[in-house]
Protein backbone atom coordinates (compact mmCIF):
# COMPACT_ATOMS: atom_id res chain seq x y z
CA UNK A 1 0.00 0.00 0.00
CA UNK A 2 3.02 2.31 0.20
CA UNK A 3 2.55 2.89 -3.53
CA UNK A 4 -0.56 4.89 -2.67
CA UNK A 5 0.90 6.75 0.32
CA UNK A 6 0.86 10.53 -0.21
CA UNK A 7 2.30 11.47 3.19
CA UNK A 8 4.30 14.69 3.13
CA UNK A 9 2.95 15.81 -0.24
CA UNK A 10 1.06 19.00 -0.95
CA UNK A 11 -2.00 18.85 -3.19
CA UNK A 12 -3.88 21.74 -4.75
CA UNK A 13 -7.50 20.95 -5.63
CA UNK A 14 -9.51 23.51 -7.59
CA UNK A 15 -13.27 23.51 -7.39
CA UNK A 16 -12.82 21.96 -3.96
CA UNK A 17 -15.79 23.43 -2.14
CA UNK A 18 -18.33 20.73 -2.98
CA UNK A 19 -19.16 17.73 -5.13
CA UNK A 20 -16.36 15.95 -6.95
CA UNK A 21 -13.71 18.46 -5.87
CA UNK A 22 -14.54 18.01 -2.20
CA UNK A 23 -14.43 14.22 -2.60
CA UNK A 24 -11.05 14.49 -4.34
CA UNK A 25 -9.62 16.64 -1.55
CA UNK A 26 -10.96 14.27 1.11
CA UNK A 27 -9.44 11.27 -0.67
CA UNK A 28 -6.03 12.89 -1.05
CA UNK A 29 -6.01 13.85 2.63
CA UNK A 30 -6.98 10.34 3.64
CA UNK A 31 -3.95 9.10 1.68
CA UNK A 32 -1.71 11.51 3.61
CA UNK A 33 -1.55 14.72 1.56
CA UNK A 34 -1.92 18.24 2.89
CA UNK A 35 -4.44 20.19 0.81
CA UNK A 36 -4.87 23.67 -0.60
CA UNK A 37 -8.48 24.05 -1.66
CA UNK A 38 -9.38 26.63 -4.29
CA UNK A 39 -12.86 27.80 -5.25
CA UNK A 40 -14.65 31.03 -6.07
CA UNK A 41 -16.92 30.86 -3.00
CA UNK A 42 -14.76 28.84 -0.62
CA UNK A 43 -15.06 29.96 3.00
CA UNK A 44 -11.81 31.20 4.53
CA UNK A 45 -12.37 28.94 7.53
CA UNK A 46 -14.87 26.32 8.59
CA UNK A 47 -15.77 24.90 5.17
CA UNK A 48 -16.96 21.32 4.87
CA UNK A 49 -13.93 20.40 2.81
CA UNK A 50 -11.64 21.86 5.46
CA UNK A 51 -13.39 19.70 8.07
CA UNK A 52 -12.88 16.64 5.85
CA UNK A 53 -9.16 17.29 5.44
CA UNK A 54 -8.42 18.13 9.06
CA UNK A 55 -10.43 15.10 10.24
CA UNK A 56 -7.93 13.02 8.26
CA UNK A 57 -5.12 14.64 10.24
CA UNK A 58 -3.83 16.81 7.41
CA UNK A 59 -3.50 20.59 7.02
CA UNK A 60 -5.85 22.64 4.89
CA UNK A 61 -5.57 26.10 3.35
CA UNK A 62 -8.40 27.88 1.57
CA UNK A 63 -7.83 30.18 -1.41
CA UNK A 64 -10.70 32.01 -3.04
CA UNK A 65 -10.20 32.50 -6.79
CA UNK A 66 -12.64 33.28 -9.60
CA UNK A 67 -11.65 31.11 -12.56
CA UNK A 68 -13.72 33.35 -14.83
CA UNK A 69 -11.13 36.10 -14.20
CA UNK A 70 -7.95 35.45 -16.24
CA UNK A 71 -5.89 37.89 -14.16
CA UNK A 72 -6.94 36.16 -10.93
CA UNK A 73 -5.96 32.77 -12.33
CA UNK A 74 -2.55 34.03 -13.44
CA UNK A 75 -2.00 35.57 -10.01
CA UNK A 76 -2.91 32.28 -8.34
CA UNK A 77 -0.46 30.40 -10.54
CA UNK A 78 2.35 32.83 -9.78
CA UNK A 79 1.63 32.70 -6.05
CA UNK A 80 1.62 28.90 -5.90
CA UNK A 81 4.71 28.62 -8.09
CA UNK A 82 6.60 31.05 -5.85
CA UNK A 83 5.97 29.30 -2.54
CA UNK A 84 8.76 27.83 -0.50
CA UNK A 85 6.86 24.55 -0.16
CA UNK A 86 6.28 23.30 -3.71
CA UNK A 87 3.06 21.82 -5.02
CA UNK A 88 3.42 18.06 -5.54
CA UNK A 89 -0.08 17.36 -6.89
CA UNK A 90 -2.29 19.69 -8.93
CA UNK A 91 -5.89 18.61 -9.43
CA UNK A 92 -7.64 20.81 -11.99
CA UNK A 93 -11.29 20.25 -11.17
CA UNK A 94 -12.89 23.72 -11.26
CA UNK A 95 -15.58 23.98 -13.89
CA UNK A 96 -18.94 25.33 -14.96
CA UNK A 97 -21.63 24.41 -17.47
CA UNK A 98 -24.30 26.23 -19.46
CA UNK A 99 -27.15 24.26 -21.03
CA UNK A 100 -28.62 25.92 -24.12
CA UNK A 101 -29.34 24.58 -27.62
CA UNK A 102 -26.45 25.41 -29.92
CA UNK A 103 -28.47 27.80 -32.09
CA UNK A 104 -29.26 29.84 -28.99
CA UNK A 105 -25.94 29.43 -27.15
CA UNK A 106 -24.77 32.98 -26.45
CA UNK A 107 -21.25 34.30 -26.89
CA UNK A 108 -21.24 35.15 -23.19
CA UNK A 109 -22.01 31.55 -22.19
CA UNK A 110 -19.45 30.18 -24.64
CA UNK A 111 -16.73 32.54 -23.45
CA UNK A 112 -17.42 31.84 -19.77
CA UNK A 113 -17.35 28.06 -20.13
CA UNK A 114 -14.20 28.05 -22.28
CA UNK A 115 -12.44 30.41 -19.87
CA UNK A 116 -13.28 28.49 -16.70
CA UNK A 117 -13.01 24.96 -18.11
CA UNK A 118 -10.05 25.31 -20.48
CA UNK A 119 -8.17 28.62 -20.50
CA UNK A 120 -7.87 28.79 -16.71
CA UNK A 121 -6.80 25.14 -16.54
CA UNK A 122 -3.91 25.77 -18.91
CA UNK A 123 -2.81 29.02 -17.26
CA UNK A 124 -2.68 27.47 -13.78
CA UNK A 125 -1.03 24.26 -14.96
CA UNK A 126 1.57 26.16 -16.98
CA UNK A 127 2.68 28.04 -13.85
CA UNK A 128 2.62 25.17 -11.36
CA UNK A 129 3.77 22.59 -13.89
CA UNK A 130 6.90 24.60 -14.69
CA UNK A 131 8.04 24.20 -11.08
CA UNK A 132 7.35 20.45 -11.26
CA UNK A 133 9.43 20.14 -14.42
CA UNK A 134 12.27 22.06 -12.77
CA UNK A 135 12.17 19.72 -9.73
CA UNK A 136 11.88 16.59 -11.83
CA UNK A 137 8.66 15.31 -10.29
CA UNK A 138 4.97 16.09 -9.90
CA UNK A 139 1.44 14.95 -10.64
CA UNK A 140 -1.20 16.82 -12.64
CA UNK A 141 -4.75 15.46 -12.76
CA UNK A 142 -7.41 17.13 -14.88
CA UNK A 143 -11.16 16.60 -14.60
CA UNK A 144 -12.21 15.61 -18.09
CA UNK A 145 -15.69 14.29 -18.91
CA UNK A 146 -17.62 11.76 -20.93
CA UNK A 147 -17.98 14.76 -23.22
CA UNK A 148 -14.25 14.56 -23.84
CA UNK A 149 -15.28 11.56 -26.00
CA UNK A 150 -18.85 12.39 -27.02
CA UNK A 151 -20.85 15.39 -28.21
CA UNK A 152 -23.61 15.70 -25.64
CA UNK A 153 -26.82 17.66 -26.07
CA UNK A 154 -27.28 21.43 -25.55
CA UNK A 155 -23.78 21.88 -24.09
CA UNK A 156 -21.58 22.92 -27.04
CA UNK A 157 -19.22 25.11 -24.99
CA UNK A 158 -18.75 22.48 -22.30
CA UNK A 159 -18.13 19.76 -24.89
CA UNK A 160 -15.57 21.87 -26.72
CA UNK A 161 -13.76 22.66 -23.46
CA UNK A 162 -13.70 19.05 -22.29
CA UNK A 163 -12.42 17.85 -25.66
CA UNK A 164 -9.74 20.51 -25.19
CA UNK A 165 -8.86 19.12 -21.76
CA UNK A 166 -8.35 15.67 -23.29
CA UNK A 167 -5.99 17.12 -25.87
CA UNK A 168 -4.18 19.28 -23.34
CA UNK A 169 -3.64 16.25 -21.10
CA UNK A 170 -1.88 14.43 -23.93
CA UNK A 171 0.07 17.46 -25.10
CA UNK A 172 1.47 18.24 -21.65
CA UNK A 173 2.24 14.57 -21.02
CA UNK A 174 4.29 14.43 -24.21
CA UNK A 175 6.42 17.36 -23.04
CA UNK A 176 6.63 16.71 -19.32
CA UNK A 177 6.87 12.92 -19.00
CA UNK A 178 10.63 12.97 -19.70
CA UNK A 179 10.96 15.32 -16.71
CA UNK A 180 9.24 13.03 -14.22
CA UNK A 181 5.85 14.80 -14.30
CA UNK A 182 2.73 12.69 -14.82
CA UNK A 183 -0.17 14.43 -16.56
CA UNK A 184 -3.44 12.49 -16.71
CA UNK A 185 -7.18 13.07 -16.47
CA UNK A 186 -10.25 11.50 -14.93
CA UNK A 187 -13.46 11.43 -16.95
CA UNK A 188 -16.35 11.15 -14.49
CA UNK A 189 -19.52 9.60 -15.79
CA UNK A 190 -22.98 10.74 -14.76
CA UNK A 191 -22.33 11.80 -11.17
CA UNK A 192 -25.03 13.15 -8.86
CA UNK A 193 -23.78 16.75 -8.45
CA UNK A 194 -25.16 20.24 -8.98
CA UNK A 195 -23.99 20.12 -12.62
CA UNK A 196 -26.28 17.18 -13.34
CA UNK A 197 -29.27 18.30 -11.28
CA UNK A 198 -31.18 19.39 -14.40
CA UNK A 199 -30.70 15.95 -15.96
CA UNK A 200 -31.80 14.14 -12.81
CA UNK A 201 -34.87 16.38 -12.56
CA UNK A 202 -35.90 15.39 -16.11
CA UNK A 203 -37.57 12.03 -15.56
CA UNK A 204 -37.30 10.92 -19.17
CA UNK A 205 -33.68 11.93 -19.60
CA UNK A 206 -32.68 10.45 -16.25
CA UNK A 207 -34.33 7.15 -17.13
CA UNK A 208 -32.58 7.03 -20.52
CA UNK A 209 -29.22 7.70 -18.87
CA UNK A 210 -29.71 4.99 -16.25
CA UNK A 211 -30.76 2.47 -18.89
CA UNK A 212 -27.40 2.91 -20.62
CA UNK A 213 -25.21 2.66 -17.49
CA UNK A 214 -24.30 -1.01 -16.86
CA UNK A 215 -23.87 -0.25 -13.13
CA UNK A 216 -27.53 0.88 -13.13
CA UNK A 217 -27.04 3.90 -10.90
CA UNK A 218 -25.88 7.48 -10.94
CA UNK A 219 -22.33 7.82 -9.67
CA UNK A 220 -21.50 9.50 -6.39
CA UNK A 221 -18.69 11.99 -5.87
CA UNK A 222 -16.84 9.47 -3.73
CA UNK A 223 -16.68 7.11 -6.71
CA UNK A 224 -13.94 9.41 -8.04
CA UNK A 225 -11.80 9.07 -4.89
CA UNK A 226 -9.84 5.97 -5.81
CA UNK A 227 -8.92 7.19 -9.28
CA UNK A 228 -7.74 10.50 -7.84
CA UNK A 229 -5.42 8.89 -5.29
CA UNK A 230 -4.17 6.41 -7.88
CA UNK A 231 -3.18 9.03 -10.46
CA UNK A 232 -1.63 11.23 -7.76
CA UNK A 233 0.43 8.37 -6.35
CA UNK A 234 3.59 6.43 -7.18
CA UNK A 235 1.35 3.57 -8.34
CA UNK A 236 0.76 5.58 -11.53
CA UNK A 237 4.43 6.39 -12.15
CA UNK A 238 4.38 4.97 -15.70
CA UNK A 239 0.99 6.36 -16.69
CA UNK A 240 1.14 9.47 -18.88
CA UNK A 241 -1.46 11.18 -21.06
CA UNK A 242 -4.34 8.90 -20.07
CA UNK A 243 -8.00 9.89 -19.71
CA UNK A 244 -9.42 7.43 -17.18
CA UNK A 245 -13.21 7.01 -17.33
CA UNK A 246 -15.02 6.45 -14.04
CA UNK A 247 -18.46 6.00 -15.52
CA UNK A 248 -20.16 2.82 -14.36
CA UNK A 249 -19.46 1.30 -17.80
CA UNK A 250 -21.15 4.02 -19.89
CA UNK A 251 -18.47 4.24 -22.58
CA UNK A 252 -18.28 0.48 -22.92
CA UNK A 253 -21.97 0.19 -23.74
mmCIF file of C-alpha atoms in Angstrom:
data_model
loop_
_atom_site.group_PDB
_atom_site.id
_atom_site.type_symbol
_atom_site.label_atom_id
_atom_site.label_comp_id
_atom_site.label_asym_id
_atom_site.label_seq_id
_atom_site.Cartn_x
_atom_site.Cartn_y
_atom_site.Cartn_z
ATOM 1 C CA UNK A 1 0.000 0.000 0.000
ATOM 2 C CA UNK A 2 3.017 2.313 0.195
ATOM 3 C CA UNK A 3 2.552 2.889 -3.530
ATOM 4 C CA UNK A 4 -0.560 4.889 -2.669
ATOM 5 C CA UNK A 5 0.899 6.748 0.316
ATOM 6 C CA UNK A 6 0.861 10.533 -0.207
ATOM 7 C CA UNK A 7 2.305 11.466 3.189
ATOM 8 C CA UNK A 8 4.297 14.689 3.131
ATOM 9 C CA UNK A 9 2.950 15.807 -0.235
ATOM 10 C CA UNK A 10 1.056 19.003 -0.945
ATOM 11 C CA UNK A 11 -1.998 18.854 -3.185
ATOM 12 C CA UNK A 12 -3.882 21.739 -4.754
ATOM 13 C CA UNK A 13 -7.498 20.947 -5.633
ATOM 14 C CA UNK A 14 -9.508 23.508 -7.588
ATOM 15 C CA UNK A 15 -13.272 23.505 -7.394
ATOM 16 C CA UNK A 16 -12.816 21.958 -3.956
ATOM 17 C CA UNK A 17 -15.794 23.434 -2.135
ATOM 18 C CA UNK A 18 -18.328 20.725 -2.980
ATOM 19 C CA UNK A 19 -19.165 17.735 -5.133
ATOM 20 C CA UNK A 20 -16.362 15.951 -6.948
ATOM 21 C CA UNK A 21 -13.712 18.458 -5.868
ATOM 22 C CA UNK A 22 -14.542 18.013 -2.205
ATOM 23 C CA UNK A 23 -14.426 14.222 -2.598
ATOM 24 C CA UNK A 24 -11.054 14.487 -4.336
ATOM 25 C CA UNK A 25 -9.624 16.645 -1.546
ATOM 26 C CA UNK A 26 -10.956 14.272 1.110
ATOM 27 C CA UNK A 27 -9.440 11.266 -0.669
ATOM 28 C CA UNK A 28 -6.030 12.888 -1.051
ATOM 29 C CA UNK A 29 -6.007 13.855 2.630
ATOM 30 C CA UNK A 30 -6.984 10.336 3.643
ATOM 31 C CA UNK A 31 -3.954 9.103 1.685
ATOM 32 C CA UNK A 32 -1.711 11.514 3.606
ATOM 33 C CA UNK A 33 -1.547 14.722 1.559
ATOM 34 C CA UNK A 34 -1.925 18.242 2.890
ATOM 35 C CA UNK A 35 -4.437 20.185 0.807
ATOM 36 C CA UNK A 36 -4.869 23.667 -0.596
ATOM 37 C CA UNK A 37 -8.484 24.050 -1.657
ATOM 38 C CA UNK A 38 -9.384 26.627 -4.291
ATOM 39 C CA UNK A 39 -12.859 27.797 -5.253
ATOM 40 C CA UNK A 40 -14.655 31.030 -6.074
ATOM 41 C CA UNK A 41 -16.917 30.859 -3.005
ATOM 42 C CA UNK A 42 -14.756 28.842 -0.625
ATOM 43 C CA UNK A 43 -15.060 29.957 2.997
ATOM 44 C CA UNK A 44 -11.808 31.201 4.526
ATOM 45 C CA UNK A 45 -12.366 28.935 7.526
ATOM 46 C CA UNK A 46 -14.869 26.319 8.587
ATOM 47 C CA UNK A 47 -15.772 24.904 5.173
ATOM 48 C CA UNK A 48 -16.964 21.319 4.875
ATOM 49 C CA UNK A 49 -13.931 20.396 2.805
ATOM 50 C CA UNK A 50 -11.645 21.859 5.461
ATOM 51 C CA UNK A 51 -13.386 19.696 8.073
ATOM 52 C CA UNK A 52 -12.884 16.640 5.849
ATOM 53 C CA UNK A 53 -9.161 17.285 5.436
ATOM 54 C CA UNK A 54 -8.421 18.127 9.057
ATOM 55 C CA UNK A 55 -10.430 15.101 10.236
ATOM 56 C CA UNK A 56 -7.931 13.018 8.257
ATOM 57 C CA UNK A 57 -5.120 14.639 10.237
ATOM 58 C CA UNK A 58 -3.830 16.814 7.410
ATOM 59 C CA UNK A 59 -3.497 20.588 7.021
ATOM 60 C CA UNK A 60 -5.853 22.643 4.891
ATOM 61 C CA UNK A 61 -5.574 26.099 3.352
ATOM 62 C CA UNK A 62 -8.400 27.883 1.571
ATOM 63 C CA UNK A 63 -7.830 30.182 -1.409
ATOM 64 C CA UNK A 64 -10.702 32.008 -3.045
ATOM 65 C CA UNK A 65 -10.203 32.505 -6.789
ATOM 66 C CA UNK A 66 -12.636 33.278 -9.600
ATOM 67 C CA UNK A 67 -11.648 31.109 -12.559
ATOM 68 C CA UNK A 68 -13.716 33.351 -14.828
ATOM 69 C CA UNK A 69 -11.130 36.098 -14.197
ATOM 70 C CA UNK A 70 -7.953 35.449 -16.238
ATOM 71 C CA UNK A 71 -5.893 37.886 -14.158
ATOM 72 C CA UNK A 72 -6.936 36.164 -10.926
ATOM 73 C CA UNK A 73 -5.955 32.767 -12.328
ATOM 74 C CA UNK A 74 -2.553 34.028 -13.445
ATOM 75 C CA UNK A 75 -2.004 35.574 -10.014
ATOM 76 C CA UNK A 76 -2.908 32.283 -8.341
ATOM 77 C CA UNK A 77 -0.460 30.404 -10.543
ATOM 78 C CA UNK A 78 2.350 32.832 -9.779
ATOM 79 C CA UNK A 79 1.626 32.702 -6.051
ATOM 80 C CA UNK A 80 1.616 28.902 -5.902
ATOM 81 C CA UNK A 81 4.711 28.619 -8.091
ATOM 82 C CA UNK A 82 6.600 31.047 -5.854
ATOM 83 C CA UNK A 83 5.968 29.302 -2.543
ATOM 84 C CA UNK A 84 8.761 27.826 -0.497
ATOM 85 C CA UNK A 85 6.862 24.553 -0.157
ATOM 86 C CA UNK A 86 6.282 23.305 -3.707
ATOM 87 C CA UNK A 87 3.062 21.821 -5.021
ATOM 88 C CA UNK A 88 3.419 18.065 -5.542
ATOM 89 C CA UNK A 89 -0.075 17.362 -6.885
ATOM 90 C CA UNK A 90 -2.286 19.688 -8.934
ATOM 91 C CA UNK A 91 -5.895 18.611 -9.428
ATOM 92 C CA UNK A 92 -7.642 20.810 -11.988
ATOM 93 C CA UNK A 93 -11.288 20.252 -11.165
ATOM 94 C CA UNK A 94 -12.889 23.724 -11.255
ATOM 95 C CA UNK A 95 -15.579 23.975 -13.895
ATOM 96 C CA UNK A 96 -18.937 25.334 -14.960
ATOM 97 C CA UNK A 97 -21.635 24.415 -17.474
ATOM 98 C CA UNK A 98 -24.296 26.229 -19.460
ATOM 99 C CA UNK A 99 -27.147 24.262 -21.030
ATOM 100 C CA UNK A 100 -28.616 25.920 -24.120
ATOM 101 C CA UNK A 101 -29.342 24.584 -27.615
ATOM 102 C CA UNK A 102 -26.446 25.406 -29.917
ATOM 103 C CA UNK A 103 -28.465 27.795 -32.085
ATOM 104 C CA UNK A 104 -29.263 29.845 -28.986
ATOM 105 C CA UNK A 105 -25.945 29.432 -27.151
ATOM 106 C CA UNK A 106 -24.771 32.979 -26.454
ATOM 107 C CA UNK A 107 -21.250 34.297 -26.889
ATOM 108 C CA UNK A 108 -21.242 35.147 -23.190
ATOM 109 C CA UNK A 109 -22.009 31.551 -22.186
ATOM 110 C CA UNK A 110 -19.446 30.182 -24.640
ATOM 111 C CA UNK A 111 -16.727 32.542 -23.446
ATOM 112 C CA UNK A 112 -17.424 31.842 -19.768
ATOM 113 C CA UNK A 113 -17.347 28.062 -20.131
ATOM 114 C CA UNK A 114 -14.203 28.054 -22.280
ATOM 115 C CA UNK A 115 -12.444 30.413 -19.869
ATOM 116 C CA UNK A 116 -13.281 28.486 -16.698
ATOM 117 C CA UNK A 117 -13.008 24.957 -18.107
ATOM 118 C CA UNK A 118 -10.045 25.314 -20.475
ATOM 119 C CA UNK A 119 -8.168 28.618 -20.500
ATOM 120 C CA UNK A 120 -7.874 28.786 -16.710
ATOM 121 C CA UNK A 121 -6.800 25.140 -16.536
ATOM 122 C CA UNK A 122 -3.910 25.769 -18.909
ATOM 123 C CA UNK A 123 -2.806 29.020 -17.264
ATOM 124 C CA UNK A 124 -2.682 27.474 -13.785
ATOM 125 C CA UNK A 125 -1.034 24.265 -14.959
ATOM 126 C CA UNK A 126 1.574 26.164 -16.976
ATOM 127 C CA UNK A 127 2.677 28.037 -13.849
ATOM 128 C CA UNK A 128 2.616 25.166 -11.362
ATOM 129 C CA UNK A 129 3.772 22.591 -13.885
ATOM 130 C CA UNK A 130 6.897 24.604 -14.691
ATOM 131 C CA UNK A 131 8.042 24.196 -11.084
ATOM 132 C CA UNK A 132 7.351 20.452 -11.256
ATOM 133 C CA UNK A 133 9.426 20.145 -14.421
ATOM 134 C CA UNK A 134 12.269 22.062 -12.768
ATOM 135 C CA UNK A 135 12.172 19.724 -9.734
ATOM 136 C CA UNK A 136 11.885 16.587 -11.827
ATOM 137 C CA UNK A 137 8.656 15.312 -10.291
ATOM 138 C CA UNK A 138 4.969 16.094 -9.896
ATOM 139 C CA UNK A 139 1.440 14.951 -10.643
ATOM 140 C CA UNK A 140 -1.199 16.816 -12.638
ATOM 141 C CA UNK A 141 -4.748 15.456 -12.756
ATOM 142 C CA UNK A 142 -7.411 17.130 -14.880
ATOM 143 C CA UNK A 143 -11.158 16.601 -14.598
ATOM 144 C CA UNK A 144 -12.206 15.609 -18.086
ATOM 145 C CA UNK A 145 -15.687 14.286 -18.911
ATOM 146 C CA UNK A 146 -17.624 11.757 -20.928
ATOM 147 C CA UNK A 147 -17.977 14.762 -23.216
ATOM 148 C CA UNK A 148 -14.248 14.556 -23.836
ATOM 149 C CA UNK A 149 -15.282 11.562 -26.004
ATOM 150 C CA UNK A 150 -18.854 12.393 -27.022
ATOM 151 C CA UNK A 151 -20.851 15.394 -28.207
ATOM 152 C CA UNK A 152 -23.606 15.700 -25.641
ATOM 153 C CA UNK A 153 -26.815 17.655 -26.068
ATOM 154 C CA UNK A 154 -27.279 21.425 -25.546
ATOM 155 C CA UNK A 155 -23.779 21.885 -24.088
ATOM 156 C CA UNK A 156 -21.576 22.923 -27.041
ATOM 157 C CA UNK A 157 -19.222 25.114 -24.993
ATOM 158 C CA UNK A 158 -18.752 22.482 -22.304
ATOM 159 C CA UNK A 159 -18.127 19.764 -24.888
ATOM 160 C CA UNK A 160 -15.568 21.873 -26.722
ATOM 161 C CA UNK A 161 -13.765 22.660 -23.464
ATOM 162 C CA UNK A 162 -13.704 19.046 -22.293
ATOM 163 C CA UNK A 163 -12.418 17.853 -25.660
ATOM 164 C CA UNK A 164 -9.744 20.514 -25.190
ATOM 165 C CA UNK A 165 -8.863 19.117 -21.759
ATOM 166 C CA UNK A 166 -8.346 15.666 -23.292
ATOM 167 C CA UNK A 167 -5.987 17.124 -25.873
ATOM 168 C CA UNK A 168 -4.185 19.277 -23.335
ATOM 169 C CA UNK A 169 -3.639 16.253 -21.096
ATOM 170 C CA UNK A 170 -1.884 14.435 -23.930
ATOM 171 C CA UNK A 171 0.073 17.465 -25.103
ATOM 172 C CA UNK A 172 1.472 18.240 -21.649
ATOM 173 C CA UNK A 173 2.235 14.569 -21.016
ATOM 174 C CA UNK A 174 4.287 14.432 -24.212
ATOM 175 C CA UNK A 175 6.417 17.359 -23.045
ATOM 176 C CA UNK A 176 6.634 16.705 -19.316
ATOM 177 C CA UNK A 177 6.866 12.916 -19.004
ATOM 178 C CA UNK A 178 10.629 12.970 -19.700
ATOM 179 C CA UNK A 179 10.964 15.323 -16.714
ATOM 180 C CA UNK A 180 9.236 13.031 -14.218
ATOM 181 C CA UNK A 181 5.853 14.796 -14.300
ATOM 182 C CA UNK A 182 2.730 12.690 -14.824
ATOM 183 C CA UNK A 183 -0.173 14.426 -16.556
ATOM 184 C CA UNK A 184 -3.437 12.489 -16.710
ATOM 185 C CA UNK A 185 -7.176 13.068 -16.466
ATOM 186 C CA UNK A 186 -10.252 11.503 -14.930
ATOM 187 C CA UNK A 187 -13.463 11.425 -16.954
ATOM 188 C CA UNK A 188 -16.353 11.147 -14.494
ATOM 189 C CA UNK A 189 -19.524 9.604 -15.792
ATOM 190 C CA UNK A 190 -22.979 10.743 -14.757
ATOM 191 C CA UNK A 191 -22.326 11.804 -11.171
ATOM 192 C CA UNK A 192 -25.025 13.150 -8.857
ATOM 193 C CA UNK A 193 -23.783 16.747 -8.449
ATOM 194 C CA UNK A 194 -25.156 20.243 -8.978
ATOM 195 C CA UNK A 195 -23.987 20.124 -12.615
ATOM 196 C CA UNK A 196 -26.275 17.179 -13.344
ATOM 197 C CA UNK A 197 -29.275 18.301 -11.284
ATOM 198 C CA UNK A 198 -31.181 19.385 -14.396
ATOM 199 C CA UNK A 199 -30.695 15.949 -15.956
ATOM 200 C CA UNK A 200 -31.802 14.138 -12.807
ATOM 201 C CA UNK A 201 -34.868 16.376 -12.562
ATOM 202 C CA UNK A 202 -35.898 15.392 -16.107
ATOM 203 C CA UNK A 203 -37.574 12.026 -15.559
ATOM 204 C CA UNK A 204 -37.299 10.918 -19.174
ATOM 205 C CA UNK A 205 -33.676 11.928 -19.596
ATOM 206 C CA UNK A 206 -32.676 10.454 -16.248
ATOM 207 C CA UNK A 207 -34.334 7.148 -17.130
ATOM 208 C CA UNK A 208 -32.583 7.033 -20.516
ATOM 209 C CA UNK A 209 -29.219 7.697 -18.868
ATOM 210 C CA UNK A 210 -29.713 4.988 -16.247
ATOM 211 C CA UNK A 211 -30.759 2.474 -18.886
ATOM 212 C CA UNK A 212 -27.399 2.910 -20.619
ATOM 213 C CA UNK A 213 -25.208 2.665 -17.492
ATOM 214 C CA UNK A 214 -24.302 -1.007 -16.863
ATOM 215 C CA UNK A 215 -23.872 -0.252 -13.133
ATOM 216 C CA UNK A 216 -27.530 0.877 -13.133
ATOM 217 C CA UNK A 217 -27.040 3.897 -10.903
ATOM 218 C CA UNK A 218 -25.878 7.475 -10.945
ATOM 219 C CA UNK A 219 -22.329 7.818 -9.670
ATOM 220 C CA UNK A 220 -21.504 9.497 -6.388
ATOM 221 C CA UNK A 221 -18.686 11.993 -5.875
ATOM 222 C CA UNK A 222 -16.838 9.470 -3.726
ATOM 223 C CA UNK A 223 -16.682 7.109 -6.709
ATOM 224 C CA UNK A 224 -13.938 9.411 -8.042
ATOM 225 C CA UNK A 225 -11.797 9.073 -4.894
ATOM 226 C CA UNK A 226 -9.836 5.969 -5.813
ATOM 227 C CA UNK A 227 -8.924 7.191 -9.282
ATOM 228 C CA UNK A 228 -7.735 10.497 -7.840
ATOM 229 C CA UNK A 229 -5.419 8.889 -5.291
ATOM 230 C CA UNK A 230 -4.174 6.410 -7.884
ATOM 231 C CA UNK A 231 -3.181 9.030 -10.465
ATOM 232 C CA UNK A 232 -1.626 11.226 -7.762
ATOM 233 C CA UNK A 233 0.430 8.366 -6.349
ATOM 234 C CA UNK A 234 3.587 6.431 -7.184
ATOM 235 C CA UNK A 235 1.347 3.570 -8.339
ATOM 236 C CA UNK A 236 0.757 5.585 -11.527
ATOM 237 C CA UNK A 237 4.431 6.386 -12.145
ATOM 238 C CA UNK A 238 4.378 4.971 -15.695
ATOM 239 C CA UNK A 239 0.987 6.359 -16.688
ATOM 240 C CA UNK A 240 1.142 9.467 -18.879
ATOM 241 C CA UNK A 241 -1.458 11.178 -21.059
ATOM 242 C CA UNK A 242 -4.340 8.897 -20.073
ATOM 243 C CA UNK A 243 -7.996 9.893 -19.709
ATOM 244 C CA UNK A 244 -9.417 7.426 -17.178
ATOM 245 C CA UNK A 245 -13.214 7.006 -17.333
ATOM 246 C CA UNK A 246 -15.020 6.446 -14.043
ATOM 247 C CA UNK A 247 -18.462 5.996 -15.525
ATOM 248 C CA UNK A 248 -20.160 2.816 -14.362
ATOM 249 C CA UNK A 249 -19.461 1.296 -17.800
ATOM 250 C CA UNK A 250 -21.150 4.020 -19.893
ATOM 251 C CA UNK A 251 -18.468 4.240 -22.578
ATOM 252 C CA UNK A 252 -18.277 0.479 -22.921
ATOM 253 C CA UNK A 253 -21.968 0.187 -23.743
#
